[in-house]
Coordinates of C-alpha atoms and ligand atoms in Angstrom, one line a residue:
Chain A
M17 CA 9.5 21.5 -25.8
Q18 CA 6.3 21.8 -27.9
M19 CA 5.5 18.6 -29.9
T20 CA 2.7 18.8 -32.4
V21 CA -0.6 17.0 -31.7
K22 CA 0.3 14.4 -34.3
D23 CA 3.7 13.6 -32.7
L24 CA 2.1 13.6 -29.2
K25 CA -0.2 10.9 -30.3
Q26 CA 2.7 8.9 -31.8
Q27 CA 4.6 9.4 -28.5
A28 CA 1.7 8.2 -26.4
L29 CA 1.5 5.1 -28.5
Q30 CA 5.2 4.4 -28.0
S31 CA 4.8 4.9 -24.3
R32 CA 1.8 2.6 -24.1
K33 CA 3.9 -0.2 -25.6
L34 CA 6.7 0.4 -23.1
I35 CA 4.3 0.4 -20.2
L36 CA 3.0 -3.0 -21.1
E37 CA 6.5 -4.3 -21.8
M38 CA 7.7 -3.3 -18.4
L39 CA 4.7 -4.7 -16.6
T40 CA 5.1 -8.0 -18.4
E41 CA 8.7 -8.1 -17.4
A42 CA 7.9 -7.3 -13.8
K43 CA 5.0 -9.8 -13.8
S44 CA 3.0 -7.4 -11.6
G45 CA 1.8 -3.8 -11.5
H46 CA -1.1 -1.7 -12.7
P47 CA -1.9 -1.5 -16.5
G48 CA -5.4 -0.1 -16.3
G49 CA -4.7 3.2 -14.6
S50 CA -1.4 3.6 -16.4
L51 CA -3.1 3.4 -19.8
S52 CA -5.9 5.8 -18.8
A53 CA -3.4 8.4 -17.7
I54 CA -0.7 8.2 -20.4
D55 CA -2.1 10.7 -22.9
I56 CA -2.3 13.4 -20.2
I57 CA 1.2 12.7 -18.9
T58 CA 2.5 12.7 -22.5
A59 CA 1.0 16.1 -23.2
L60 CA 2.5 17.5 -20.0
F61 CA 6.0 16.4 -20.5
F62 CA 6.3 16.8 -24.3
N63 CA 4.4 20.0 -24.7
E64 CA 3.3 21.9 -21.6
M65 CA 5.9 21.7 -18.9
K66 CA 9.2 23.5 -18.7
V67 CA 11.7 20.8 -17.8
D68 CA 15.2 20.0 -18.8
P69 CA 16.2 16.3 -18.8
K70 CA 19.9 17.3 -19.1
N71 CA 19.6 19.3 -15.9
S72 CA 16.7 17.4 -14.3
M73 CA 16.9 19.2 -10.9
W74 CA 16.9 22.7 -12.5
T75 CA 15.3 24.8 -9.8
D76 CA 12.9 26.7 -12.1
R77 CA 11.4 23.6 -13.7
D78 CA 7.7 22.9 -13.6
R79 CA 6.8 20.1 -11.3
F80 CA 4.6 17.0 -11.9
I81 CA 3.4 14.8 -9.0
L82 CA 1.7 11.6 -9.6
S83 CA -0.7 11.4 -6.6
K84 CA -2.1 8.0 -7.8
G85 CA 1.3 6.4 -7.4
H86 CA 0.3 3.0 -8.8
G87 CA 0.1 4.5 -12.3
V88 CA 3.8 5.1 -12.2
P89 CA 4.7 2.9 -15.3
A90 CA 3.1 5.7 -17.4
L91 CA 5.4 8.2 -15.8
Y92 CA 8.5 6.0 -16.1
A93 CA 7.8 5.5 -19.8
T94 CA 7.3 9.2 -20.4
L95 CA 10.4 10.2 -18.6
A96 CA 12.4 7.6 -20.6
Y97 CA 11.3 8.9 -24.0
R98 CA 11.7 12.5 -22.8
G99 CA 15.4 11.7 -22.3
Y100 CA 15.9 11.3 -18.6
Y101 CA 17.2 7.7 -19.0
D102 CA 17.4 4.8 -21.4
P103 CA 13.9 3.2 -22.0
K104 CA 15.5 -0.2 -21.5
E105 CA 16.3 0.7 -17.9
T106 CA 12.6 0.7 -17.1
L107 CA 12.5 -3.0 -17.7
T108 CA 14.0 -3.4 -14.2
L109 CA 10.7 -2.2 -12.9
R110 CA 10.0 -3.7 -9.4
Q111 CA 13.2 -5.7 -9.3
L112 CA 15.3 -5.6 -6.1
G113 CA 17.6 -2.6 -6.2
S114 CA 16.0 -0.9 -9.2
P115 CA 15.2 2.8 -8.9
F116 CA 12.0 1.9 -10.8
Q117 CA 10.1 1.0 -7.6
G118 CA 6.5 -0.3 -7.7
H119 CA 5.3 3.2 -6.5
P120 CA 7.2 6.5 -6.9
D121 CA 10.3 6.9 -4.6
R122 CA 11.8 10.4 -4.8
V123 CA 14.9 9.3 -2.9
R124 CA 15.9 6.8 -5.5
M125 CA 14.6 8.9 -8.4
P126 CA 14.4 12.7 -7.5
V127 CA 12.7 13.6 -10.7
L128 CA 9.6 11.9 -9.4
E129 CA 9.3 14.9 -7.0
A130 CA 7.4 13.1 -4.3
S131 CA 7.0 9.6 -2.8
T132 CA 3.5 8.4 -3.3
G133 CA 1.5 5.1 -3.2
S134 CA -0.6 5.9 -0.2
L135 CA -3.5 7.6 -2.0
G136 CA -4.6 11.1 -1.3
Q137 CA -1.2 12.4 -0.2
G138 CA 0.5 13.6 -3.4
V139 CA -1.9 16.4 -4.1
S140 CA -1.0 18.0 -0.8
V141 CA 2.6 18.0 -1.7
A142 CA 1.7 19.6 -5.0
Q143 CA -0.1 22.3 -3.1
G144 CA 2.9 22.9 -0.9
I145 CA 5.2 23.3 -3.8
A146 CA 2.8 25.8 -5.4
M147 CA 2.7 27.8 -2.2
A148 CA 6.5 27.9 -2.0
F149 CA 6.7 29.0 -5.6
R150 CA 4.4 31.9 -5.0
L151 CA 6.3 32.9 -1.9
D152 CA 9.4 33.0 -4.1
N153 CA 7.6 34.9 -6.9
K154 CA 8.5 32.0 -9.3
S155 CA 6.5 31.6 -12.5
S156 CA 7.0 27.8 -12.5
R157 CA 3.8 25.7 -12.4
V158 CA 2.8 22.6 -10.5
Y159 CA 0.8 19.8 -12.1
C160 CA -0.7 16.8 -10.4
L161 CA -2.6 13.7 -11.5
M162 CA -5.1 11.9 -9.2
G163 CA -7.4 8.9 -9.7
D164 CA -11.2 9.2 -9.4
G165 CA -11.2 6.5 -6.6
E166 CA -8.4 8.4 -4.9
V167 CA -10.6 11.5 -4.3
Q168 CA -12.6 9.4 -1.8
E169 CA -9.8 10.1 0.6
G170 CA -10.6 13.0 3.0
Q171 CA -7.2 14.5 2.6
A172 CA -8.0 15.2 -1.1
W173 CA -10.8 17.4 0.0
E174 CA -8.8 19.2 2.6
C175 CA -6.4 20.0 -0.1
F176 CA -9.1 21.1 -2.5
M177 CA -10.5 23.4 0.2
S178 CA -7.2 24.9 1.1
A179 CA -5.8 25.3 -2.4
G180 CA -9.0 27.1 -3.4
N181 CA -8.8 29.3 -0.4
Y182 CA -5.2 30.2 -1.2
K183 CA -6.2 30.9 -4.8
L184 CA -3.3 28.8 -6.1
S185 CA -3.6 29.6 -9.8
N186 CA -0.1 28.0 -10.3
L187 CA -1.6 24.6 -9.5
C188 CA -3.3 22.4 -12.0
V189 CA -4.7 19.0 -11.1
F190 CA -5.9 16.4 -13.5
L191 CA -8.5 13.9 -12.3
D192 CA -8.2 10.7 -14.3
I193 CA -11.9 9.7 -14.3
N194 CA -11.6 6.2 -15.7
K195 CA -14.7 5.2 -13.6
Y196 CA -13.2 2.2 -11.8
Q197 CA -11.2 1.5 -8.7
I198 CA -10.2 -1.9 -7.2
D199 CA -13.5 -3.3 -5.8
G200 CA -15.6 -2.2 -8.8
S201 CA -16.9 0.9 -10.5
T202 CA -16.4 4.1 -8.6
K203 CA -20.2 4.7 -8.8
D204 CA -20.8 1.4 -7.0
V205 CA -18.0 1.5 -4.5
M206 CA -18.5 5.1 -3.3
D207 CA -20.1 7.6 -5.6
I208 CA -18.1 10.8 -5.9
E209 CA -20.4 12.7 -8.3
P210 CA -21.3 15.4 -9.0
L211 CA -17.6 16.4 -9.1
K212 CA -17.9 19.6 -11.2
Q213 CA -20.2 21.2 -8.7
K214 CA -18.4 20.0 -5.7
I215 CA -15.0 21.2 -6.8
E216 CA -16.3 24.5 -8.2
S217 CA -17.9 25.1 -4.8
F218 CA -14.4 24.7 -3.3
K219 CA -13.4 27.8 -5.5
W220 CA -11.6 26.0 -8.3
N221 CA -11.6 26.6 -12.0
V222 CA -13.1 23.4 -13.3
L223 CA -12.7 22.2 -16.9
E224 CA -14.1 19.0 -18.3
I225 CA -12.4 17.1 -21.2
N226 CA -11.9 13.8 -23.0
G227 CA -8.6 12.7 -21.5
H228 CA -7.5 10.8 -24.6
N229 CA -8.0 13.7 -27.0
M230 CA -4.7 15.7 -27.3
D231 CA -6.4 18.8 -28.7
E232 CA -8.7 18.9 -25.7
I233 CA -5.9 18.2 -23.2
L234 CA -3.7 21.0 -24.7
G235 CA -6.7 23.4 -24.8
A236 CA -7.5 22.8 -21.1
L237 CA -3.8 23.3 -20.2
K238 CA -3.9 26.7 -22.0
K239 CA -7.0 27.7 -20.1
A240 CA -5.4 26.7 -16.9
R241 CA -2.4 28.9 -17.6
E242 CA -4.6 31.8 -18.3
E243 CA -6.5 31.5 -15.0
K244 CA -5.0 34.0 -12.6
N245 CA -7.3 33.6 -9.5
K246 CA -8.0 30.0 -8.9
P247 CA -6.3 26.6 -9.0
T248 CA -7.6 24.5 -12.0
M249 CA -9.0 21.0 -11.9
I250 CA -9.3 19.3 -15.2
L251 CA -11.9 16.5 -15.0
A252 CA -10.5 14.2 -17.7
H253 CA -12.9 11.5 -18.8
T254 CA -10.8 8.4 -19.7
I255 CA -11.1 4.7 -20.3
K256 CA -9.3 2.3 -17.9
G257 CA -6.9 0.2 -20.0
K258 CA -7.3 2.6 -23.0
G259 CA -5.8 1.2 -26.2
V260 CA -5.9 -2.5 -25.5
S261 CA -9.3 -3.9 -26.4
F262 CA -9.2 -6.7 -23.9
M263 CA -8.2 -4.3 -21.1
E264 CA -10.6 -1.5 -21.8
N265 CA -13.2 -1.2 -19.0
V266 CA -12.3 -4.7 -17.7
N267 CA -11.3 -4.0 -14.2
K268 CA -9.5 -7.2 -13.6
W269 CA -6.7 -5.3 -15.3
H270 CA -6.4 -2.8 -12.4
G271 CA -3.5 -4.6 -10.8
V272 CA -2.6 -7.6 -13.0
A273 CA 0.3 -7.6 -15.5
P274 CA -0.2 -9.1 -18.9
N275 CA 1.7 -12.4 -19.6
K276 CA 3.9 -12.8 -22.7
E277 CA 1.1 -13.8 -25.0
E278 CA -1.2 -11.1 -23.8
L279 CA 1.6 -8.6 -24.3
Q280 CA 2.1 -9.8 -27.9
K281 CA -1.6 -9.5 -28.5
A282 CA -1.7 -6.0 -27.1
L283 CA 1.4 -4.8 -29.0
Q284 CA -0.1 -6.0 -32.3
E285 CA -3.4 -4.2 -31.9
L286 CA -2.1 -1.0 -30.3
K287 CA -2.5 2.0 -32.6
I288 CA -2.8 5.7 -32.3
V289 CA -5.5 6.6 -29.8
D290 CA -7.7 9.4 -31.2
Q291 CA -10.6 9.8 -28.9
Chain B
M26 CA 3.3 -24.2 2.7
G27 CA 0.0 -23.4 4.3
N28 CA -2.5 -20.7 3.6
A29 CA -1.6 -17.0 3.7
T30 CA -3.1 -15.8 7.0
R31 CA -5.3 -13.3 5.2
V32 CA -6.9 -16.3 3.4
S33 CA -7.6 -18.1 6.7
F34 CA -9.0 -14.8 8.1
G35 CA -11.4 -14.5 5.2
Q36 CA -12.7 -18.0 5.8
A37 CA -13.0 -17.5 9.6
L38 CA -14.8 -14.3 9.1
V39 CA -17.6 -16.0 7.1
E40 CA -17.9 -18.7 9.8
L41 CA -18.2 -16.0 12.5
G42 CA -20.7 -14.1 10.5
R43 CA -23.0 -17.2 10.5
E44 CA -22.7 -17.6 14.3
H45 CA -22.7 -14.0 15.4
K46 CA -25.3 -11.7 14.0
N47 CA -23.5 -8.7 15.5
V48 CA -20.4 -9.1 13.5
V49 CA -20.1 -6.4 10.8
V50 CA -17.3 -5.9 8.3
L51 CA -16.0 -2.7 6.8
D52 CA -13.4 -2.4 4.0
A53 CA -11.8 0.4 2.0
D54 CA -11.6 -0.7 -1.6
L55 CA -9.3 -3.7 -0.8
S56 CA -11.8 -6.5 -0.1
K57 CA -10.3 -8.7 -2.8
S58 CA -6.9 -8.3 -1.1
T59 CA -7.9 -8.4 2.5
K60 CA -10.2 -11.4 1.8
S61 CA -13.2 -9.8 3.4
E62 CA -14.9 -10.2 0.0
S63 CA -16.5 -13.6 0.8
F64 CA -18.1 -12.1 4.0
G65 CA -19.6 -9.4 1.8
K66 CA -21.0 -11.9 -0.6
E67 CA -22.7 -14.0 2.1
F68 CA -23.8 -11.1 4.3
P69 CA -24.2 -8.1 2.0
E70 CA -26.3 -6.2 4.6
R71 CA -23.6 -6.5 7.2
F72 CA -20.7 -5.6 4.9
F73 CA -19.9 -2.0 4.3
Q74 CA -17.8 -0.9 1.4
M75 CA -16.4 2.5 2.5
G76 CA -14.4 3.5 -0.5
I77 CA -10.8 4.7 -0.2
Q78 CA -11.3 6.5 3.1
E79 CA -9.5 4.7 5.9
A80 CA -9.9 7.5 8.6
N81 CA -13.6 7.7 8.1
M82 CA -13.9 3.9 8.2
I83 CA -12.1 3.7 11.6
G84 CA -14.4 6.4 13.0
V85 CA -17.5 4.7 11.6
A86 CA -16.5 1.3 13.0
A87 CA -16.1 2.9 16.5
G88 CA -19.6 4.3 16.2
M89 CA -21.0 0.9 15.2
A90 CA -19.2 -0.6 18.2
F91 CA -20.7 1.9 20.6
A92 CA -24.1 0.9 19.1
G93 CA -23.5 -2.7 20.0
K94 CA -21.9 -4.2 16.8
I95 CA -18.7 -6.1 16.6
P96 CA -16.8 -4.4 13.7
F97 CA -13.9 -6.0 11.8
L98 CA -12.4 -3.2 9.6
C99 CA -10.0 -4.2 7.0
S100 CA -7.3 -2.6 4.9
F101 CA -3.5 -2.9 4.4
G102 CA -1.8 -2.5 7.8
A103 CA 0.2 0.4 6.4
F104 CA -2.9 2.4 5.6
L105 CA -4.7 1.7 8.9
T106 CA -1.7 2.7 11.1
G107 CA -1.3 5.7 8.8
R108 CA -4.4 7.0 10.5
F109 CA -2.8 6.8 14.0
D110 CA -4.5 9.8 15.6
T111 CA -7.9 8.5 14.6
I112 CA -7.0 5.1 16.1
R113 CA -5.6 6.6 19.2
V114 CA -8.5 8.9 20.1
T115 CA -11.6 7.4 18.6
V116 CA -10.7 3.8 19.2
G117 CA -8.0 3.5 21.8
Y118 CA -8.8 6.3 24.2
A119 CA -12.5 5.7 23.9
Q120 CA -12.0 1.9 24.3
A121 CA -14.1 1.1 21.3
N122 CA -14.7 -2.6 20.7
V123 CA -13.2 -2.4 17.2
R124 CA -11.0 -5.0 15.5
L125 CA -8.6 -3.5 13.1
V126 CA -7.4 -6.0 10.5
G127 CA -4.2 -5.0 8.8
T128 CA -3.1 -7.3 6.0
H129 CA 0.0 -7.1 3.8
A130 CA 2.5 -7.4 6.7
G131 CA 6.1 -6.6 6.1
V132 CA 8.5 -7.0 3.2
G133 CA 6.8 -10.3 2.4
I134 CA 4.4 -8.6 0.1
G135 CA 7.2 -8.1 -2.4
D136 CA 7.1 -6.0 -5.6
D137 CA 4.5 -3.3 -4.6
G138 CA 7.2 -1.8 -2.4
C139 CA 7.5 0.3 0.7
S140 CA 4.3 2.4 0.5
Q141 CA 2.1 -0.8 0.7
M142 CA 4.2 -2.6 3.4
A143 CA 3.2 -2.6 7.0
L144 CA 6.6 -2.3 8.7
E145 CA 6.0 -0.1 11.7
D146 CA 2.4 -1.0 12.6
L147 CA 3.2 -3.2 15.6
A148 CA 5.4 -0.5 17.0
C149 CA 2.8 2.2 16.6
L150 CA -0.2 0.3 18.0
R151 CA 1.8 -1.3 20.8
T152 CA 2.2 2.2 22.3
L153 CA -1.5 2.6 22.8
P154 CA -2.7 1.5 26.3
Q155 CA -5.1 -1.4 26.5
F156 CA -4.8 -2.1 22.9
A157 CA -4.4 -5.8 22.0
V158 CA -1.9 -6.4 19.2
L159 CA -2.0 -9.9 17.6
Q160 CA -0.3 -11.7 14.8
P161 CA -1.1 -15.3 14.0
A162 CA 1.6 -17.7 12.7
D163 CA -0.6 -20.0 10.5
D164 CA -4.0 -21.1 9.4
V165 CA -5.1 -22.9 12.5
E166 CA -4.0 -20.1 14.8
T167 CA -5.7 -17.4 12.7
K168 CA -9.0 -19.3 12.9
H169 CA -8.8 -19.8 16.7
M170 CA -7.7 -16.2 17.2
M171 CA -10.7 -15.0 15.2
K172 CA -13.0 -17.0 17.5
Y173 CA -11.4 -15.4 20.5
L174 CA -11.6 -11.9 19.0
V175 CA -15.3 -11.9 18.7
K176 CA -15.5 -12.1 22.5
H177 CA -12.5 -9.9 23.3
Q178 CA -13.4 -6.7 25.2
G179 CA -11.6 -3.6 23.9
P180 CA -9.7 -2.6 20.8
A181 CA -7.6 -5.0 19.0
Y182 CA -5.3 -5.1 15.9
I183 CA -4.6 -8.3 14.0
R184 CA -1.8 -8.4 11.5
L185 CA -1.9 -10.8 8.5
T186 CA 0.3 -11.9 5.7
R187 CA -0.2 -11.6 1.9
Q188 CA 2.1 -14.6 1.3
N189 CA 1.6 -18.2 2.2
V190 CA 3.2 -19.3 5.4
I191 CA 4.5 -22.6 6.9
D192 CA 2.0 -24.3 9.2
V193 CA 3.4 -24.8 12.7
N194 CA 0.3 -25.7 14.8
K195 CA -1.6 -28.9 15.0
S196 CA -5.3 -29.2 14.6
D197 CA -5.9 -29.7 18.3
Y198 CA -4.4 -26.2 18.9
K199 CA -6.0 -24.0 21.6
F200 CA -5.5 -20.2 21.5
E201 CA -4.7 -18.5 24.8
F202 CA -4.7 -14.7 24.6
G203 CA -1.4 -13.3 25.9
K204 CA 0.4 -16.6 26.1
G205 CA 3.4 -17.6 24.0
V206 CA 3.4 -21.0 22.4
K207 CA 6.4 -23.3 22.9
L208 CA 6.9 -25.1 19.6
K209 CA 10.2 -26.6 20.5
D210 CA 12.4 -26.6 23.6
G211 CA 16.1 -26.0 23.6
K212 CA 19.1 -25.2 25.8
D213 CA 21.5 -23.2 23.7
A214 CA 19.2 -20.4 22.5
A215 CA 15.6 -19.5 22.1
I216 CA 13.9 -17.8 19.1
F217 CA 10.8 -15.8 19.8
A218 CA 9.1 -15.5 16.5
T219 CA 5.8 -14.0 15.2
G220 CA 3.7 -14.2 12.1
A221 CA 5.4 -15.5 8.9
L222 CA 8.7 -15.8 10.6
T223 CA 7.5 -18.5 13.0
G224 CA 7.5 -21.3 10.4
N225 CA 10.9 -20.1 9.2
A226 CA 12.3 -20.0 12.7
L227 CA 11.1 -23.5 13.4
E228 CA 12.6 -24.9 10.2
A229 CA 15.9 -23.1 11.0
A230 CA 15.9 -24.7 14.5
K231 CA 15.4 -28.1 13.1
K232 CA 18.3 -27.6 10.7
L233 CA 20.5 -26.4 13.6
E234 CA 19.4 -29.4 15.7
A235 CA 21.0 -31.6 13.1
E236 CA 24.2 -29.6 13.4
G237 CA 24.2 -30.1 17.2
F238 CA 22.6 -26.9 18.4
S239 CA 19.6 -27.1 20.8
I240 CA 17.3 -24.2 19.9
A241 CA 13.9 -23.4 21.5
V242 CA 11.2 -21.8 19.3
V243 CA 8.4 -19.8 20.9
N244 CA 5.6 -18.4 18.8
I245 CA 4.4 -15.0 20.1
H246 CA 1.0 -14.5 18.7
T247 CA 0.1 -11.8 21.2
I248 CA 2.6 -9.0 20.9
K249 CA 0.6 -6.9 23.4
P250 CA 0.1 -7.8 26.2
I251 CA 3.4 -9.6 25.8
D252 CA 4.0 -12.9 27.7
R253 CA 6.5 -11.7 30.3
D254 CA 6.6 -15.1 32.0
I255 CA 7.9 -17.0 29.0
I256 CA 10.5 -14.3 28.3
N257 CA 11.6 -14.4 32.0
E258 CA 11.8 -18.2 31.8
Y259 CA 14.1 -18.3 28.8
S260 CA 16.2 -15.3 29.8
K261 CA 17.3 -17.3 32.9
K262 CA 17.8 -20.5 30.9
V263 CA 19.6 -19.7 27.6
P264 CA 22.5 -17.4 26.8
V265 CA 21.0 -15.9 23.7
I266 CA 17.4 -14.9 22.8
F267 CA 16.5 -14.1 19.2
S268 CA 13.4 -12.1 18.2
A269 CA 12.2 -12.8 14.6
E270 CA 9.6 -10.7 12.8
D271 CA 8.9 -9.2 9.4
H272 CA 8.7 -5.7 10.9
N273 CA 11.2 -3.0 11.9
V274 CA 13.3 -4.3 14.7
I275 CA 12.4 -1.2 16.6
G276 CA 9.2 -1.2 18.6
G277 CA 7.7 -4.5 17.4
L278 CA 8.3 -8.0 18.9
G279 CA 12.0 -7.2 19.2
G280 CA 11.2 -4.0 21.1
A281 CA 8.7 -5.7 23.4
I282 CA 11.2 -8.4 24.3
A283 CA 14.0 -5.9 24.8
E284 CA 11.8 -3.9 27.2
T285 CA 10.9 -7.1 29.1
M286 CA 14.4 -8.5 29.3
A287 CA 15.8 -5.2 30.6
E288 CA 13.6 -5.6 33.6
V289 CA 14.5 -9.2 34.4
A290 CA 17.6 -10.3 36.2
G291 CA 18.3 -12.9 33.4
K292 CA 21.6 -14.0 31.8
S293 CA 20.7 -13.8 28.1
R294 CA 21.5 -11.2 25.5
L295 CA 19.1 -10.3 22.7
V296 CA 19.6 -10.5 18.9
R297 CA 16.8 -8.9 16.9
I298 CA 16.1 -10.5 13.5
G299 CA 13.9 -8.3 11.4
V300 CA 14.0 -5.3 9.1
Q301 CA 17.0 -3.3 10.5
D302 CA 15.4 0.2 10.7
V303 CA 15.2 0.8 6.9
Y304 CA 12.3 1.5 4.6
G305 CA 11.0 -1.3 2.5
E306 CA 11.5 -1.6 -1.3
S307 CA 10.3 -3.5 -4.4
G308 CA 11.5 -7.0 -5.1
L309 CA 10.3 -10.6 -5.1
P310 CA 9.2 -11.7 -1.6
E311 CA 11.9 -14.4 -1.6
D312 CA 14.6 -12.0 -2.6
L313 CA 13.5 -9.5 0.1
Y314 CA 13.4 -12.3 2.8
K315 CA 16.9 -13.3 1.7
K316 CA 18.2 -9.7 1.8
H317 CA 16.9 -9.1 5.3
G318 CA 17.9 -12.5 6.6
L319 CA 14.3 -13.5 7.3
D320 CA 14.3 -16.8 5.4
I321 CA 15.3 -20.2 6.9
E322 CA 18.9 -19.8 5.7
G323 CA 19.1 -16.3 7.0
I324 CA 17.8 -17.2 10.5
T325 CA 20.1 -20.2 10.6
K326 CA 23.1 -18.1 9.8
T327 CA 22.3 -15.4 12.3
V328 CA 21.7 -17.9 15.1
K329 CA 25.0 -19.7 14.3
S330 CA 27.1 -16.6 14.2
A331 CA 25.7 -15.3 17.5
L332 CA 26.4 -18.6 19.2
R333 CA 29.9 -19.0 17.9
Ligands
LIG3 C1 -4.5 5.1 1.2 C2 -4.6 4.0 0.3 N1 -5.6 3.1 0.4 C3 -5.7 2.1 -0.4 C4 -4.8 1.9 -1.4 C5 -4.8 0.7 -2.3 N2 -5.2 1.0 -3.7 C6 -4.3 1.1 -4.7 S1 -4.9 1.6 -6.1 C7 -6.5 1.7 -5.5 C8 -7.7 2.1 -6.3 C9 -7.4 3.5 -6.9 O1 -8.5 3.8 -7.7 P1 -8.3 5.1 -8.7 O2 -7.8 6.2 -7.9 O3 -9.6 5.3 -9.4 O4 -7.1 4.7 -9.6 P2 -7.2 4.0 -11.1 O5 -8.6 3.4 -11.3 O6 -6.9 5.1 -12.0 O7 -6.1 3.0 -11.1 C10 -6.5 1.3 -4.1 C11 -7.6 1.3 -3.2 C12 -3.7 2.8 -1.5 N3 -2.8 2.7 -2.4 N4 -3.7 3.9 -0.7

């Protein structure tokens, strides 16, 4: 599927609304990091990735692993509009018995590809799938999305070292740099910069973009596809809570759901995100 | 309902910080949830924000302990026990005077789901020699346990709840390491409970009393070393012993009691109340407690059907 940039923006807007609706219904969950990641996830599923919702376990599909599992409402919304299930079903988020678990559960929902929620682990799984694909001479690609707080985990750097060493050019990782984690700004909690130099020195192709700009996201994905020698890390500068004025850069919205009034306020002001 | 034990812990930590200059606290981007935040506000120089890096935090705490500090390191229990090898070699084997504080015990955390629930932590840590494994039942007990922990020699793990729990202890309570607390005596059966399940077990026993059953309730705050004497005593006295915990029935309190009972020439059999060897899932805490039979009604039902 190859949606136009205009339609991708429209799609991301629709998903933003569904994310907030499901969180309000669940009365808990993580809006900030879902809204910062949604433009990237939209571009992946509606333009970049070879997937088939009618045959979701098609063996040659591209894979996407959400390593920062708490952002899963963004993935649930995207998969719904991509045709994997009815968007209404996502409103059972976090309810007892629902496949829409608080963090990704690949046993209840195989299309999630991995079970994540303990930070730092998903990216290793993405590496493993990329290595298996290469072994089988498959052209399928593997995508992963991590949080900027998440890369404080040692396991992330073990993976970066080893994926660089294995020259896994079929692996492309997005880093959702929204500049916040739970206890505060990433800079205050545990500074991870300079990321570009660090990751380049681990033998990765490193690109830097505005993670809310569809043209830049698509451009980076194209460059990643053309890279034949290294895994690609796309440093995506984003805004936590993007699209909702009272959530943007207000870190209390890391892990608190909007109530009904806040939802209405957010739905009224949401419009297409351009930058 | 009383405080969540993580809240009591946060309050106790500040008190201890005032009294003991050697107490240091480490957290891995969860200080608002583990409640170590208030210590950080009062003693910023003795509070170390480590970022999201639990393994490193455990090693650093061991180093601080070797250099004379008394470190309390905090995260969700699931993420701490996830670094088992680090705990085993750096802390356990080396006998580092480190206190691991694991919050968000069991299915009681609710909607965040399995990955955030400590459900196997007691089992894992109980296998480490000379490692104290503790779980307070309520506010008063948490505070007394914390006072004790400052002086304890050797590694220790303390497991705390996210949710509020029923208070079971009186204000004149005294904490005795390794000793079960008889909350209520009884002849027909005994429930050995720990953590959040203690209050529920006590309430269940009171309800059963009204229906003519005489049920003892023992609070096990020290899961390791387990109080063998009190288990021996009841396994000679009552036909059925129940273990009750918000944890996998394998390897936690149920496991510890089963191991002990197997070595005693008692007459009781054991029924383990807990999470029956399955992974956790999302849901409201109340719904999950109901599903796993951990609420007052669930415990009442299990006890009755075993005695019938
Ligand atoms: C191993 C581990 N430690 C701690 C947590 C608790 N936790 C959940 S989200 C989060 C902050 C993540 O920050 P970041 O990766 O920047 O995500 P974002 O800001 O995009 O939501 C933490 C510490 C966890 N899920 N896993």
